[in-house]
mmCIF file of C-alpha atoms in Angstrom:
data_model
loop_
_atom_site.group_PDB
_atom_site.id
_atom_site.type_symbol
_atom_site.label_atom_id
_atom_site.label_comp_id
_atom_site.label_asym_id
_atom_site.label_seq_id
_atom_site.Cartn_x
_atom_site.Cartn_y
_atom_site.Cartn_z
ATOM 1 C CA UNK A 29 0.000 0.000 0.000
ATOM 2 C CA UNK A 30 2.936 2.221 0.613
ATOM 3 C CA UNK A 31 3.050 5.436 2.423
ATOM 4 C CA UNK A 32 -0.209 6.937 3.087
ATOM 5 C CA UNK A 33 -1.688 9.309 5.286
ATOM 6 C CA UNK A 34 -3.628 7.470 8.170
ATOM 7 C CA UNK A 35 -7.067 9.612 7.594
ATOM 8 C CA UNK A 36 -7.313 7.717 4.369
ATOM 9 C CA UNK A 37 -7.156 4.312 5.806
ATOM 10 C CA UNK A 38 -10.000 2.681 7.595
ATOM 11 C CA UNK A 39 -12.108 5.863 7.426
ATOM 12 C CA UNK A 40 -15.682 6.853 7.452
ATOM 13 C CA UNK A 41 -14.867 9.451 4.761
ATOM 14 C CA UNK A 42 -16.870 8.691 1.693
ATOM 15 C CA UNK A 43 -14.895 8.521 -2.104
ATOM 16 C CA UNK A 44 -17.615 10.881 -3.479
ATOM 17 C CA UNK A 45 -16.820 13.765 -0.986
ATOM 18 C CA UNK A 46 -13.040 13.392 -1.189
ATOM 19 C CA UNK A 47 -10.815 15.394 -3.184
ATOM 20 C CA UNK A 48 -7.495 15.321 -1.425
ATOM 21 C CA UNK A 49 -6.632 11.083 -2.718
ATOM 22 C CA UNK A 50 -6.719 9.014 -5.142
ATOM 23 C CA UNK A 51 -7.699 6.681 -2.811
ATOM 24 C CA UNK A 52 -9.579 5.296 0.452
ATOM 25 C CA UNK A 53 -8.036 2.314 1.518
ATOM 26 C CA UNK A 54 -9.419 -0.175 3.961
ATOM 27 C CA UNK A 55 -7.099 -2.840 5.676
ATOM 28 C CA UNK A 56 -7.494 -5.334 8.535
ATOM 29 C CA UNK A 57 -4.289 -6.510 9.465
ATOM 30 C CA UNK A 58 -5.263 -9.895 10.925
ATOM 31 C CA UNK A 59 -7.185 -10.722 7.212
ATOM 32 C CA UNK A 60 -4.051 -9.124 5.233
ATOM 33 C CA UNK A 61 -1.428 -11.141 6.731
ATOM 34 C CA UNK A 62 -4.049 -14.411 6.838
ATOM 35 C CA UNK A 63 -4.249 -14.001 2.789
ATOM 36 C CA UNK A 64 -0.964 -12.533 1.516
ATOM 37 C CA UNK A 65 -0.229 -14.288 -1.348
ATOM 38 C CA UNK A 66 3.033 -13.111 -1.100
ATOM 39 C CA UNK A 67 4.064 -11.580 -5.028
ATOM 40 C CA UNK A 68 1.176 -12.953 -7.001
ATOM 41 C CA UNK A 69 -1.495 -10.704 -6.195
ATOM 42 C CA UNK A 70 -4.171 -10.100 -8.098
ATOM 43 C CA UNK A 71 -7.581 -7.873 -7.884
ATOM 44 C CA UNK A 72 -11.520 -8.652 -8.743
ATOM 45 C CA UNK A 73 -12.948 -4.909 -9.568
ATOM 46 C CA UNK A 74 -16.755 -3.789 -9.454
ATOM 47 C CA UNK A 75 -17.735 -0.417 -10.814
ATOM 48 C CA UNK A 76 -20.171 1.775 -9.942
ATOM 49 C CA UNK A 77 -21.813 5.619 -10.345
ATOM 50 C CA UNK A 78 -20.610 7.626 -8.109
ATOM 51 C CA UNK A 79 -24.140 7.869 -6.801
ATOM 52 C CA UNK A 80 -23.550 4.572 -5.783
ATOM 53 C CA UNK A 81 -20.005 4.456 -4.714
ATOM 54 C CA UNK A 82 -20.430 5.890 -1.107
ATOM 55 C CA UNK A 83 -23.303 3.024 -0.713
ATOM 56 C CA UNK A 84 -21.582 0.410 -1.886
ATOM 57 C CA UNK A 85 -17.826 1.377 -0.406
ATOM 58 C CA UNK A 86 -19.878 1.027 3.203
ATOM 59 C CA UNK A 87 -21.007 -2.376 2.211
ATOM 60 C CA UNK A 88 -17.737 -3.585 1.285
ATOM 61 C CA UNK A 89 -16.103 -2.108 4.099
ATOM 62 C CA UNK A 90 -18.891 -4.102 6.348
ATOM 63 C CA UNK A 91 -18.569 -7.018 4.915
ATOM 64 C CA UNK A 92 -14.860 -7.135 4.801
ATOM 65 C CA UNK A 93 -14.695 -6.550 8.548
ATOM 66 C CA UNK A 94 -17.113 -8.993 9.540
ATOM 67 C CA UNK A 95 -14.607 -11.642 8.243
ATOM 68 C CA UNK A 96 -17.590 -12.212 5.309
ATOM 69 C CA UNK A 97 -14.976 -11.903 2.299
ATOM 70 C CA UNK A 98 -12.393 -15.014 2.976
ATOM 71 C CA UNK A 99 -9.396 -14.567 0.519
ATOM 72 C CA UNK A 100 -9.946 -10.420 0.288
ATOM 73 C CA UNK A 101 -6.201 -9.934 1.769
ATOM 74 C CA UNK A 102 -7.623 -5.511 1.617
ATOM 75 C CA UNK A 103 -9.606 -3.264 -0.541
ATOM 76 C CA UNK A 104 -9.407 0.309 -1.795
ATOM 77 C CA UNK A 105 -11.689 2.674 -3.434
ATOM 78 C CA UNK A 106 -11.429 5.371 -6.128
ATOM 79 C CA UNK A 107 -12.283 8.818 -4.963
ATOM 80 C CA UNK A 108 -13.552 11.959 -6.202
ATOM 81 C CA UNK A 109 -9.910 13.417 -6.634
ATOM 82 C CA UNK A 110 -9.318 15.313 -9.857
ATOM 83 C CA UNK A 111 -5.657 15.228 -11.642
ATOM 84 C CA UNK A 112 -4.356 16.324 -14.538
ATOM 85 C CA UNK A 113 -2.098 13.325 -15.220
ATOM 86 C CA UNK A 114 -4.973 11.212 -14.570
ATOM 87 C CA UNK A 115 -7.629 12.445 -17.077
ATOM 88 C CA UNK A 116 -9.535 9.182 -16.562
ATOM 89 C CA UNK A 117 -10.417 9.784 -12.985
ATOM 90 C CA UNK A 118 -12.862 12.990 -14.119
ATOM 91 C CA UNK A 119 -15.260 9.873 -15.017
ATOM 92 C CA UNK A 120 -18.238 9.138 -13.343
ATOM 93 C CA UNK A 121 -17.827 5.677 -12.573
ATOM 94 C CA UNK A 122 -15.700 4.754 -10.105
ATOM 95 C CA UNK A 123 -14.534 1.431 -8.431
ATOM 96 C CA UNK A 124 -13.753 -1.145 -5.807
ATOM 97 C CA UNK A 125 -10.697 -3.064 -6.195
ATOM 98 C CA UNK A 126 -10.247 -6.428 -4.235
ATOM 99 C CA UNK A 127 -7.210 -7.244 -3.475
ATOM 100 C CA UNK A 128 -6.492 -11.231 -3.561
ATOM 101 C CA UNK A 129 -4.164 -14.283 -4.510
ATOM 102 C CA UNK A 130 -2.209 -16.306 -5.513
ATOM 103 C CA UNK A 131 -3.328 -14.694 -9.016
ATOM 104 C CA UNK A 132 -2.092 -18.358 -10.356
ATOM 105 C CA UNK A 133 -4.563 -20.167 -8.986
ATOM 106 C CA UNK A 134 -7.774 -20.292 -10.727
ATOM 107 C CA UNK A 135 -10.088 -22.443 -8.451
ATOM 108 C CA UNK A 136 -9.411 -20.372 -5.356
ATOM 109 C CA UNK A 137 -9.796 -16.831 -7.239
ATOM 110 C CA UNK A 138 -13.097 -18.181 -8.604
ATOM 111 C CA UNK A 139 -14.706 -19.775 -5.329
ATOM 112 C CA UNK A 140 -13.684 -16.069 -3.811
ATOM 113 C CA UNK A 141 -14.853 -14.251 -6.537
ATOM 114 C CA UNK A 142 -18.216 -16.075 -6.271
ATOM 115 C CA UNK A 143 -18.484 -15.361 -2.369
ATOM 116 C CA UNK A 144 -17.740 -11.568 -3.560
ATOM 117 C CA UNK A 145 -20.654 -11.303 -5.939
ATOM 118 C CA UNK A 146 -22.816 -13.213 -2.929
ATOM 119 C CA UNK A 147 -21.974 -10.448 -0.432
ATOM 120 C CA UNK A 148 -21.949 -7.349 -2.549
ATOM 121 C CA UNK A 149 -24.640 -7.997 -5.408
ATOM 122 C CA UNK A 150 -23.206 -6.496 -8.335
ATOM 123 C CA UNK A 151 -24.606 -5.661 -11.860
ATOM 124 C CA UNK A 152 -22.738 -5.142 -15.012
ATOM 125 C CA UNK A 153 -23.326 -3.558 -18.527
ATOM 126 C CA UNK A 154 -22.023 -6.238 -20.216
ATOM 127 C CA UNK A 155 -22.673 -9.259 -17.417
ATOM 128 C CA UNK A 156 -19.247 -9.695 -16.129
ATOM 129 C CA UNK A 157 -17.426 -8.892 -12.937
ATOM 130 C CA UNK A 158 -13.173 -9.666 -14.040
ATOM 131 C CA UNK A 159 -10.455 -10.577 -12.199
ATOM 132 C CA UNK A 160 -7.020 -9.275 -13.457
ATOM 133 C CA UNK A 161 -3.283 -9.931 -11.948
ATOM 134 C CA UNK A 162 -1.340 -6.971 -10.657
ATOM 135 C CA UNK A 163 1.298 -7.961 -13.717
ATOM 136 C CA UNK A 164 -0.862 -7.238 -15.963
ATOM 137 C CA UNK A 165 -1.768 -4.176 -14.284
ATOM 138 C CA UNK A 166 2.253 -3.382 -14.510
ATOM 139 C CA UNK A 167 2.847 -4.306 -17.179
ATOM 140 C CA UNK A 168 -0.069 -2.697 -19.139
ATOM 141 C CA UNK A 169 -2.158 -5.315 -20.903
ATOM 142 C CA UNK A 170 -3.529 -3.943 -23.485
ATOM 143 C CA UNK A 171 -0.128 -1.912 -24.334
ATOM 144 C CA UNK A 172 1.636 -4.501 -24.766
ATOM 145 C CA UNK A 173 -0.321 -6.256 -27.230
ATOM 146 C CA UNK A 174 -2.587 -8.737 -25.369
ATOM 147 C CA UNK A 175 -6.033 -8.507 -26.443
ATOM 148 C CA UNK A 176 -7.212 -10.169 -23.014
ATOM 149 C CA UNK A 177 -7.031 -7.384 -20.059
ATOM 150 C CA UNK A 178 -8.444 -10.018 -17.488
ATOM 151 C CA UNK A 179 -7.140 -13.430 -16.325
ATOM 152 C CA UNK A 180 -10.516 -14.688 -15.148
ATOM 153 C CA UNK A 181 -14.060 -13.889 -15.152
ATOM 154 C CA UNK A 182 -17.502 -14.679 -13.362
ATOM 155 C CA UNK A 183 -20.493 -13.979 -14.981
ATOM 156 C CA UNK A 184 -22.821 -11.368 -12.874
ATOM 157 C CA UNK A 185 -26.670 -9.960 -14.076
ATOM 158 C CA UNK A 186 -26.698 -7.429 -16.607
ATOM 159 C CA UNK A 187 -26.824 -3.998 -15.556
ATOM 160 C CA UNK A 188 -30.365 -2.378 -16.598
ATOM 161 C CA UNK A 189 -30.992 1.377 -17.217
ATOM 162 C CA UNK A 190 -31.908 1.723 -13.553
ATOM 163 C CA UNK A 191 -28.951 -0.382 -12.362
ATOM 164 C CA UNK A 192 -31.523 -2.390 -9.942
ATOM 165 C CA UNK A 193 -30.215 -5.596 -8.520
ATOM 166 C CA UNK A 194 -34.090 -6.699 -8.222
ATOM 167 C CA UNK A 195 -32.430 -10.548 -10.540
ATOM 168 C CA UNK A 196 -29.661 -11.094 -8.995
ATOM 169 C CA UNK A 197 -29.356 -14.617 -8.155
ATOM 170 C CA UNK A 198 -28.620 -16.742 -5.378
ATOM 171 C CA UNK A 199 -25.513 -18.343 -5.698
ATOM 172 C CA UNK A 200 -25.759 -21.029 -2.765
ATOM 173 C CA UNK A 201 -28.964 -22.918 -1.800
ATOM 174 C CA UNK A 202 -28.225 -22.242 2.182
ATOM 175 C CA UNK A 203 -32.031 -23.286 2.501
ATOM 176 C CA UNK A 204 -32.170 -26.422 1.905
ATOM 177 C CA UNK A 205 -29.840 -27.200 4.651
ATOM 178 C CA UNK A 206 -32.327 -26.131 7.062
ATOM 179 C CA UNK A 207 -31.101 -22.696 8.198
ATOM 180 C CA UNK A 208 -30.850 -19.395 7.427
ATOM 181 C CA UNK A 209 -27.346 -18.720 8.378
ATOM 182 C CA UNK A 210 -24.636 -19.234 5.781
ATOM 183 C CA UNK A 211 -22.435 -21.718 7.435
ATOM 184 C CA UNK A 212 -18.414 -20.828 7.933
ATOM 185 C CA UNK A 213 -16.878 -20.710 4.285
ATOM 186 C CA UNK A 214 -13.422 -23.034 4.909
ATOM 187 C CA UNK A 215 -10.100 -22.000 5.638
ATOM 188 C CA UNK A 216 -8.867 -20.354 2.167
ATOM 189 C CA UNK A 217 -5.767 -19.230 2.995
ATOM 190 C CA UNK A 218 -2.744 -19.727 0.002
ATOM 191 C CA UNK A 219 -1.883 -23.007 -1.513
ATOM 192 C CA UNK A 220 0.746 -25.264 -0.389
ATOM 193 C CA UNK A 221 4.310 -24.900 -2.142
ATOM 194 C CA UNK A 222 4.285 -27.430 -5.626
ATOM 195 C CA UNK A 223 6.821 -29.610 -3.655
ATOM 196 C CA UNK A 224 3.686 -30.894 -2.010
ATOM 197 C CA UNK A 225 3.476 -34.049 -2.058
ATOM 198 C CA UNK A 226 0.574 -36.281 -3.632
ATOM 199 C CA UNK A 227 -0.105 -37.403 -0.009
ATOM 200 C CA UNK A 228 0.038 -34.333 2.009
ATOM 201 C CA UNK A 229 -2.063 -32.690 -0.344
ATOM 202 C CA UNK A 230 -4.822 -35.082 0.082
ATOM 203 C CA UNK A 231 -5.086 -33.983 3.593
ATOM 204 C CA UNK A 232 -4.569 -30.904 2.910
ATOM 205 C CA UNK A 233 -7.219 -28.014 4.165
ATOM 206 C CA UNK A 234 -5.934 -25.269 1.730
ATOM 207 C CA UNK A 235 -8.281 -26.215 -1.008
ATOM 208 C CA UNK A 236 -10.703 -28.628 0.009
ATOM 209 C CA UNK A 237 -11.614 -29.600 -3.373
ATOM 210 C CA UNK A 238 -9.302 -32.268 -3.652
ATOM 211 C CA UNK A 239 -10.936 -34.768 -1.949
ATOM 212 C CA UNK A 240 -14.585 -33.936 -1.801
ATOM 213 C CA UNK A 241 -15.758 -32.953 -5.022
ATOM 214 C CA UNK A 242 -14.148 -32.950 -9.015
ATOM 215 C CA UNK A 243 -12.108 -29.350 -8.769
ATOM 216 C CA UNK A 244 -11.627 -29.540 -12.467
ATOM 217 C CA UNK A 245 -15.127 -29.706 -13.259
ATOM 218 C CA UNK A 246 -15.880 -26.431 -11.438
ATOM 219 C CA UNK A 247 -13.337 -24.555 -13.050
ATOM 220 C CA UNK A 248 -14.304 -25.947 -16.420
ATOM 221 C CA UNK A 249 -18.128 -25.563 -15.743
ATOM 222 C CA UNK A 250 -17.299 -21.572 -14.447
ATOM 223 C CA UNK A 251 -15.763 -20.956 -17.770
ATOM 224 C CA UNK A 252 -17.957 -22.765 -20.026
ATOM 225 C CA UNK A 253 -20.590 -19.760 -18.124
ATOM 226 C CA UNK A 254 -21.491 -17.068 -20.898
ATOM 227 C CA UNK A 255 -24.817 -15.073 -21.735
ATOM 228 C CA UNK A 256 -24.495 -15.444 -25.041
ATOM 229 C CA UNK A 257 -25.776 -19.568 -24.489
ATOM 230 C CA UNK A 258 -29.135 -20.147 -25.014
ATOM 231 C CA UNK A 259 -30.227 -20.801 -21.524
ATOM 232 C CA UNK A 260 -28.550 -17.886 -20.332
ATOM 233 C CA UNK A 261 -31.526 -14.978 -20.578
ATOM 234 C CA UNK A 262 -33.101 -16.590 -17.427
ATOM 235 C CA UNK A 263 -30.169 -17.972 -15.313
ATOM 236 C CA UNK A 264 -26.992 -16.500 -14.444
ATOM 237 C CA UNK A 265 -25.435 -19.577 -13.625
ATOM 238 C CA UNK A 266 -25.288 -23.182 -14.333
ATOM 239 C CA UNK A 267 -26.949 -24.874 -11.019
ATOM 240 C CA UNK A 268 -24.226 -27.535 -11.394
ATOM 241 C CA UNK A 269 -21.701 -24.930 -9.981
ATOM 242 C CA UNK A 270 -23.602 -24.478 -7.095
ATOM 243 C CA UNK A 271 -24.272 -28.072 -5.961
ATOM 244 C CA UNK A 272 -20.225 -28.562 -6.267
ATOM 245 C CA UNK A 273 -19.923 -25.578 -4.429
ATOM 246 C CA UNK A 274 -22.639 -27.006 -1.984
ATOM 247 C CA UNK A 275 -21.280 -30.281 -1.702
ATOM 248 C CA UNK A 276 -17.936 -28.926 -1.066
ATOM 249 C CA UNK A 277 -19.519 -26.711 1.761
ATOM 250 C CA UNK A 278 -21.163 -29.701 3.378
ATOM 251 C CA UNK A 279 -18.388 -32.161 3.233
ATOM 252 C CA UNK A 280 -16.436 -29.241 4.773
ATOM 253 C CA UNK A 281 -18.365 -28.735 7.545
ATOM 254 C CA UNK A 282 -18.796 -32.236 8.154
ATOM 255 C CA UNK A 283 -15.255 -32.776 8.362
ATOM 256 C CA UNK A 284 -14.754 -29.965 10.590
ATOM 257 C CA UNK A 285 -17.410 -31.264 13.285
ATOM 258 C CA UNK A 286 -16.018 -34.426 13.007
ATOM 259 C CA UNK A 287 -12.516 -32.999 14.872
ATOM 260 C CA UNK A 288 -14.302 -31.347 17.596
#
């Protein structure tokens, strides 16, 4: 994050009122250190109006404290600052960036990304929320060539003229388990080194998809997502995601009880 001034972190100011920034930045040090990925960061962004931004900054901010974003290492927010060097910030819209990792690792950016959306519904013009590494922030994507300024991407409801979130669909069937309470999303914290063994990562907790449920399948069914399929006008996403998701909740828990 570097050096900034304290008033600007984990402040009640809101990004439409402030001028002074860039940025408001909001950090828990227990849940940065818990999900530093080390060098392979990475960032899922939602935009908004800034006649949302204020709104939606405070839900973040709540959510992120209450320990209801697992992976989310810290967050910051465009403000209403003006600059001459950075023409684009004049715009309108402005946005949340999530900061998260390893970057590498698909599964786990996915299974947070889809906990993000959960949390903080989120609309889109085009029916996307991305996720893009902080190389290819560096480095400058689309500058250097690459047509793709993204390394993944989780399809969200389309944003309508009034930017309601009246569709948005759940992502989890929590009901059917009896309860409203969302039960304790598992420990996400980064992947073991590659030296792992076959073995030890069979017991391992770091991404308990190995065991329970077909990790490729999610990953492949995630991407396979796209409005442009036929079934796509009245469902956001495939149900099959969410009963691996489910089932990988469940066996979770079940495991976890079973130590106690």
């Amino acid at each position: 994050m570097g050096q900034v001034d304290s008033k600007f972190v984990n402040s009640d100011l809101k990004p439409s009122e402030v001028t002074e920034t860039p940025w408001l930045y909001e950090k828990n040090d227990e849940l940065a250190q818990k999900f530093n990925p080390g060098k392979d960061f990475g960032k899922w962004t939602m935009y908004f109006s800034i006649d949302e931004i204020d709104q939606k900054w405070f839900e973040a901010r709540l959510a992120y404290n209450a320990k209801k974003l697992p992976g989310i290492s810290d967050m910051k927010v465009k403000t209403a600052y003006k600059s001459e060097d950075d023409p684009a910030n004049y715009s309108t819209t402005k946005v949340i960036i999530f900061y998260c990792g390893p970057a590498s690792d698909e599964e786990k950016m996915l299974i947070i990304g889809r906990n993000l959306v959960q949390e903080i519904p989120y609309t889109d013009k085009f029916g996307w929320i991305y996720y893009k590494s902080d190389r290819q922030t560096f480095q400058g994507s689309r500058k250097t060539g690459n047509k793709k300024n993204h390394l993944y991407k989780l399809p969200v409801p389309r944003k309508t003229v009034e930017g309601n979130h009246e569709n948005f669909p759940p992502l989890l069937p929590f009901s059917d388990l009896g309860t409203t309470s969302r039960p304790a999303l598992p420990d996400i914290s980064p992947v073991p080194d590659v030296s792992t063994t076959a073995e030890d990562k069979s017991d391992s907790q770091n991404s308990f998809f190995d065991t329970q449920v077909d990790r490729q399948a999610f990953v492949q069914i995630t991407r396979s997502q796209s409005h442009d399929s036929k079934d796509s006008k009245d469902s956001f996403y495939d149900p099959k995601v969410d009963e691996i998701l489910q089932q990988a909740f469940e066996q979770a828990e079940k495991e976890r009880s079973q130590k106690k």
